[in-house]
PDB file of C-alpha atoms in Angstrom:
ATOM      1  CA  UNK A   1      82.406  -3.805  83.830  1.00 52.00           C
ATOM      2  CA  UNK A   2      85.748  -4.073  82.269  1.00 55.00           C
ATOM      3  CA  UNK A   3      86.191  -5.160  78.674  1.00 58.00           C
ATOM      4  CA  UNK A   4      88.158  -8.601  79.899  1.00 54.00           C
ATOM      5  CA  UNK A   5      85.010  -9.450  82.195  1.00 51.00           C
ATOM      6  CA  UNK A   6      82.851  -9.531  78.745  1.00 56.00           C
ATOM      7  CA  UNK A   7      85.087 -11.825  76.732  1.00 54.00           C
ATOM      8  CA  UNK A   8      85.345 -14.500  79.842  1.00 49.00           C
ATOM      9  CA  UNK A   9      81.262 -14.100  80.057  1.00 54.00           C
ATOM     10  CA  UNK A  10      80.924 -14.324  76.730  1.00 53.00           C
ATOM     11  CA  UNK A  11      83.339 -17.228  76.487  1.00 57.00           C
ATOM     12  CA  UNK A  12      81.604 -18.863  79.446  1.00 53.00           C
ATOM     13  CA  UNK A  13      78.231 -18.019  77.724  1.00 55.00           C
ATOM     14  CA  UNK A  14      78.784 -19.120  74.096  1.00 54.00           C
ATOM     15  CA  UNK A  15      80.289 -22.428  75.498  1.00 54.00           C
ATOM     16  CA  UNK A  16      77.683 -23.326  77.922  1.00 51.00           C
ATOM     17  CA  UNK A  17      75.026 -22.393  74.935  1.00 51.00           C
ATOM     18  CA  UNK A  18      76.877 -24.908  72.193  1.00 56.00           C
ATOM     19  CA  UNK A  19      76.692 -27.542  74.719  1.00 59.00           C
ATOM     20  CA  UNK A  20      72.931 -27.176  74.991  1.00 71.00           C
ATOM     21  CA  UNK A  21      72.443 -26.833  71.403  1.00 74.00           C
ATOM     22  CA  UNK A  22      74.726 -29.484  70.706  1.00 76.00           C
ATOM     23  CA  UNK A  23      71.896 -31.756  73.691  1.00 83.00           C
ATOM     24  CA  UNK A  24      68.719 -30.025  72.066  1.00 83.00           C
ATOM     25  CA  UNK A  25      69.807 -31.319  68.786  1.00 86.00           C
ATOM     26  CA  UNK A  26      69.904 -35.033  69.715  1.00 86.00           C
ATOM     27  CA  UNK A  27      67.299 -34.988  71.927  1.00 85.00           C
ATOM     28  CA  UNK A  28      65.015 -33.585  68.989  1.00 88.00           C
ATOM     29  CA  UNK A  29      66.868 -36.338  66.510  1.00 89.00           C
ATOM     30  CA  UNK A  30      66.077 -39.113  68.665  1.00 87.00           C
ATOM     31  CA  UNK A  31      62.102 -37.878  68.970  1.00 89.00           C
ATOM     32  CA  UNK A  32      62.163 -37.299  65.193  1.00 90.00           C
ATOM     33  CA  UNK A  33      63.555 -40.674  64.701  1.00 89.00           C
ATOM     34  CA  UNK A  34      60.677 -42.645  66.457  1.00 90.00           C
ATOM     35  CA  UNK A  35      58.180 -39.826  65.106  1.00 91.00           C
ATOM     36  CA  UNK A  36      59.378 -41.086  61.734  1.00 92.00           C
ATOM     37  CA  UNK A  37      56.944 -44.043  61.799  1.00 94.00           C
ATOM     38  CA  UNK A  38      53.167 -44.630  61.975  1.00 94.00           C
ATOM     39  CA  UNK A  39      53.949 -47.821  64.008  1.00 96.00           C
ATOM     40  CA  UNK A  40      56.019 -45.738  66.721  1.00 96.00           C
ATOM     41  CA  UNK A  41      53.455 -42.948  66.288  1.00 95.00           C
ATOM     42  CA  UNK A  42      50.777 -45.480  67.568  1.00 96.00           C
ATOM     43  CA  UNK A  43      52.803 -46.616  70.226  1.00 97.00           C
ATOM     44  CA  UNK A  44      53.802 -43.553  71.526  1.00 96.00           C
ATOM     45  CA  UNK A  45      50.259 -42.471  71.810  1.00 95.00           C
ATOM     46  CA  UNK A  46      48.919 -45.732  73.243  1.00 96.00           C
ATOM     47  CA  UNK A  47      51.735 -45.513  75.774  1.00 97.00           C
ATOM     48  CA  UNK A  48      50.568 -41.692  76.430  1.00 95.00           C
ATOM     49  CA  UNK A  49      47.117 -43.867  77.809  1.00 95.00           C
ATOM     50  CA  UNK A  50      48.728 -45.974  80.376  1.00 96.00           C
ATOM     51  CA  UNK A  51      51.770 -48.673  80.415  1.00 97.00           C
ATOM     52  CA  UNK A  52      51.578 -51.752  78.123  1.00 97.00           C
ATOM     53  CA  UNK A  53      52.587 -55.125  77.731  1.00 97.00           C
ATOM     54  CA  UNK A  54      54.165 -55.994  74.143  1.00 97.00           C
ATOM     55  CA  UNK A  55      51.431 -58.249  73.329  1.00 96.00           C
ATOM     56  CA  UNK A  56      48.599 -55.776  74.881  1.00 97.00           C
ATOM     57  CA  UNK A  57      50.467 -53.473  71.954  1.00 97.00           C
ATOM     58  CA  UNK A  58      50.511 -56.028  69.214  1.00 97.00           C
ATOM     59  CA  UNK A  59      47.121 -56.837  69.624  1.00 97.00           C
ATOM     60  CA  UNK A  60      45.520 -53.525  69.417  1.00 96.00           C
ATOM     61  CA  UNK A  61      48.005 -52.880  66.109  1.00 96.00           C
ATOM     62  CA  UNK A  62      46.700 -55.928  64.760  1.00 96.00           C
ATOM     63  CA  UNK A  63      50.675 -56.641  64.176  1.00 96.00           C
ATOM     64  CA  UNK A  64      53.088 -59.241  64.982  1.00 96.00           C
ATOM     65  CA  UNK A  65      54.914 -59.435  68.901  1.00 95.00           C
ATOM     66  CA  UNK A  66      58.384 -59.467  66.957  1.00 96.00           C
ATOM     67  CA  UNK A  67      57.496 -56.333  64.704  1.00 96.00           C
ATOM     68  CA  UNK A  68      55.768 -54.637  67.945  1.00 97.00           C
ATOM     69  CA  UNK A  69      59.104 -55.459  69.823  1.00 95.00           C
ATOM     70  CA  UNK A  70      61.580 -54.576  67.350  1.00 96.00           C
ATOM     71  CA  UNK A  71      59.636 -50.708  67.299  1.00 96.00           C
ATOM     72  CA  UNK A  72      59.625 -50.833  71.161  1.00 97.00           C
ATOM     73  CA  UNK A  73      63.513 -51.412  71.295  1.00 95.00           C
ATOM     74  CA  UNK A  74      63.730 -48.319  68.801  1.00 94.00           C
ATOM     75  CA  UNK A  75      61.770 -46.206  70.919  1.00 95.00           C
ATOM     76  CA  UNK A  76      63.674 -47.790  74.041  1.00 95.00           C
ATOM     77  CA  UNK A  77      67.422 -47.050  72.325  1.00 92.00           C
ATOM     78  CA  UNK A  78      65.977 -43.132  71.684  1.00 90.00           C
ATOM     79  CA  UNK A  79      65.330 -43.243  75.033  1.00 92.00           C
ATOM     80  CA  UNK A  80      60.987 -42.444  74.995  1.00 94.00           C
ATOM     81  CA  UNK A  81      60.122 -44.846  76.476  1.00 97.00           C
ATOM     82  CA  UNK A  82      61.676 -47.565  80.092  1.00 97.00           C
ATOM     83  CA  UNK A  83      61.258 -51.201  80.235  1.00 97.00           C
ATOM     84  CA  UNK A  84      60.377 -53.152  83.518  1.00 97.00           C
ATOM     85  CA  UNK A  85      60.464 -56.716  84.014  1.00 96.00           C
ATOM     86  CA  UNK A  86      57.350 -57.971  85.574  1.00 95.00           C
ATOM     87  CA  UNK A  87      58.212 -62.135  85.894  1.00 94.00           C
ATOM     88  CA  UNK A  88      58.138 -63.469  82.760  1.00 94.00           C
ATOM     89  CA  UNK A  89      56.963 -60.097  80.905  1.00 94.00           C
ATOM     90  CA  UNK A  90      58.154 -56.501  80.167  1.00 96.00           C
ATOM     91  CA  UNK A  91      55.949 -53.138  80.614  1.00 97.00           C
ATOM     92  CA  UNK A  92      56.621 -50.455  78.434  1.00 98.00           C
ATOM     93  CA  UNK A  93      56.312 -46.747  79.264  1.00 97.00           C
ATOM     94  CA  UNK A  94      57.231 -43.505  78.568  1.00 97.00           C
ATOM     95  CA  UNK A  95      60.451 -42.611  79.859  1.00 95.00           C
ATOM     96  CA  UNK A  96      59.016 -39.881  82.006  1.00 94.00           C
ATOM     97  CA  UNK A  97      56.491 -36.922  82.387  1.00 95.00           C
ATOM     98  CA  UNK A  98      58.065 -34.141  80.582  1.00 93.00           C
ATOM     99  CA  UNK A  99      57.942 -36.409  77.219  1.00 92.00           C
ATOM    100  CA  UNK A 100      54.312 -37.280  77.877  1.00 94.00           C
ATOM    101  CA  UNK A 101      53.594 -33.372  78.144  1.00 94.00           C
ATOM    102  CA  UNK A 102      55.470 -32.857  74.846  1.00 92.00           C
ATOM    103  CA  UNK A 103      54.022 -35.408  72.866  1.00 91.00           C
ATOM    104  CA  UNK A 104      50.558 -34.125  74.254  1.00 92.00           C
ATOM    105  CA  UNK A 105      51.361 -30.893  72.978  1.00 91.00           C
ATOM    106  CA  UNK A 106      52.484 -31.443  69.903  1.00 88.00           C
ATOM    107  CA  UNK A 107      49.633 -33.782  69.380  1.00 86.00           C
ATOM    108  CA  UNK A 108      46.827 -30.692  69.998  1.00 85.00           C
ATOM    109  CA  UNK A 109      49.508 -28.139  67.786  1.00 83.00           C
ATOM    110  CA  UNK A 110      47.241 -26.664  64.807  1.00 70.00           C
ATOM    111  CA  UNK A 111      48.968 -26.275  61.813  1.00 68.00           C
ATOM    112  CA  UNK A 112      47.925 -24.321  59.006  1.00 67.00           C
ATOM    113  CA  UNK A 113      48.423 -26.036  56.287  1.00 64.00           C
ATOM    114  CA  UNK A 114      46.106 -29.265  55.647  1.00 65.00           C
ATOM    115  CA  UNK A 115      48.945 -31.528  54.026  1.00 66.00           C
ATOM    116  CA  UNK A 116      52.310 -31.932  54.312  1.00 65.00           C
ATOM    117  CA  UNK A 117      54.526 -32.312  50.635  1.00 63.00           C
ATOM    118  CA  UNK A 118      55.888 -35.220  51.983  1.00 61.00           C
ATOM    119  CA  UNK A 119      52.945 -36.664  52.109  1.00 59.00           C
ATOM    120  CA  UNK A 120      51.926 -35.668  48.451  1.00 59.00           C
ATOM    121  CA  UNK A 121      54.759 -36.785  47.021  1.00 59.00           C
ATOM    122  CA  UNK A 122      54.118 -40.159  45.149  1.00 58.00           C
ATOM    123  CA  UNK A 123      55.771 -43.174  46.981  1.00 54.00           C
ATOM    124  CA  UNK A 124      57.864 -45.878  44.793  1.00 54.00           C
TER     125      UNK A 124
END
């Protein structure tokens, strides 16, 4: 292969990888953000179960429908999870396989250390 063939792959190649790691980046920001919080946490893994209805949610979370809603729009905006009208009510889901996979995953990961320094850290 001639020298000017490896700069255009190369080109072609570093391009085509700092567009993907450019998309991996926000795709992994937007599933840290609704990782972030216990509420979403729960949510997530309820929603891993089967579709829900906000109140079905709020009930089980022993929260209010406007909290459970405002973390469901959260984890709608990230894009984790769809909405579809039903009549008068919405169903939440995950927004598709692949996600429920992941989150399965990293649900089972084993890590080796027992706490986290975040979580040792005391809180204000």
């Amino acid at each position: 292969m001639s020298r000017c063939w490896t700069i255009v792959q190369c080109r072609l190649y570093c391009r085509a990888m700092s567009t993907t790691l450019a998309s991996d980046v926000d795709v992994l920001e937007r599933v840290g953000t609704a990782l972030a919080d216990l509420t979403r946490r729960r949510i997530l893994t309820m929603l891993l179960a089967a579709p829900a209805y906000p109140a079905e949610l709020a009930n089980a979370l022993k929260m209010s429908r406007a909290n459970t809603s405002n973390h469901l729009a959260c984890l709608r905006g990230c894009g984790l999870v769809t909405a579809t009208r039903e009549g008068r009510q919405v169903r939440y889901e995950l927004a598709n396989d692949r996600l429920a996979d992941a989150l399965r995953e990293l649900a089972r990961a084993v890590l080796d250390s027992p706490a986290c320094p975040a979580h040792l850290e005391p809180r204000p």
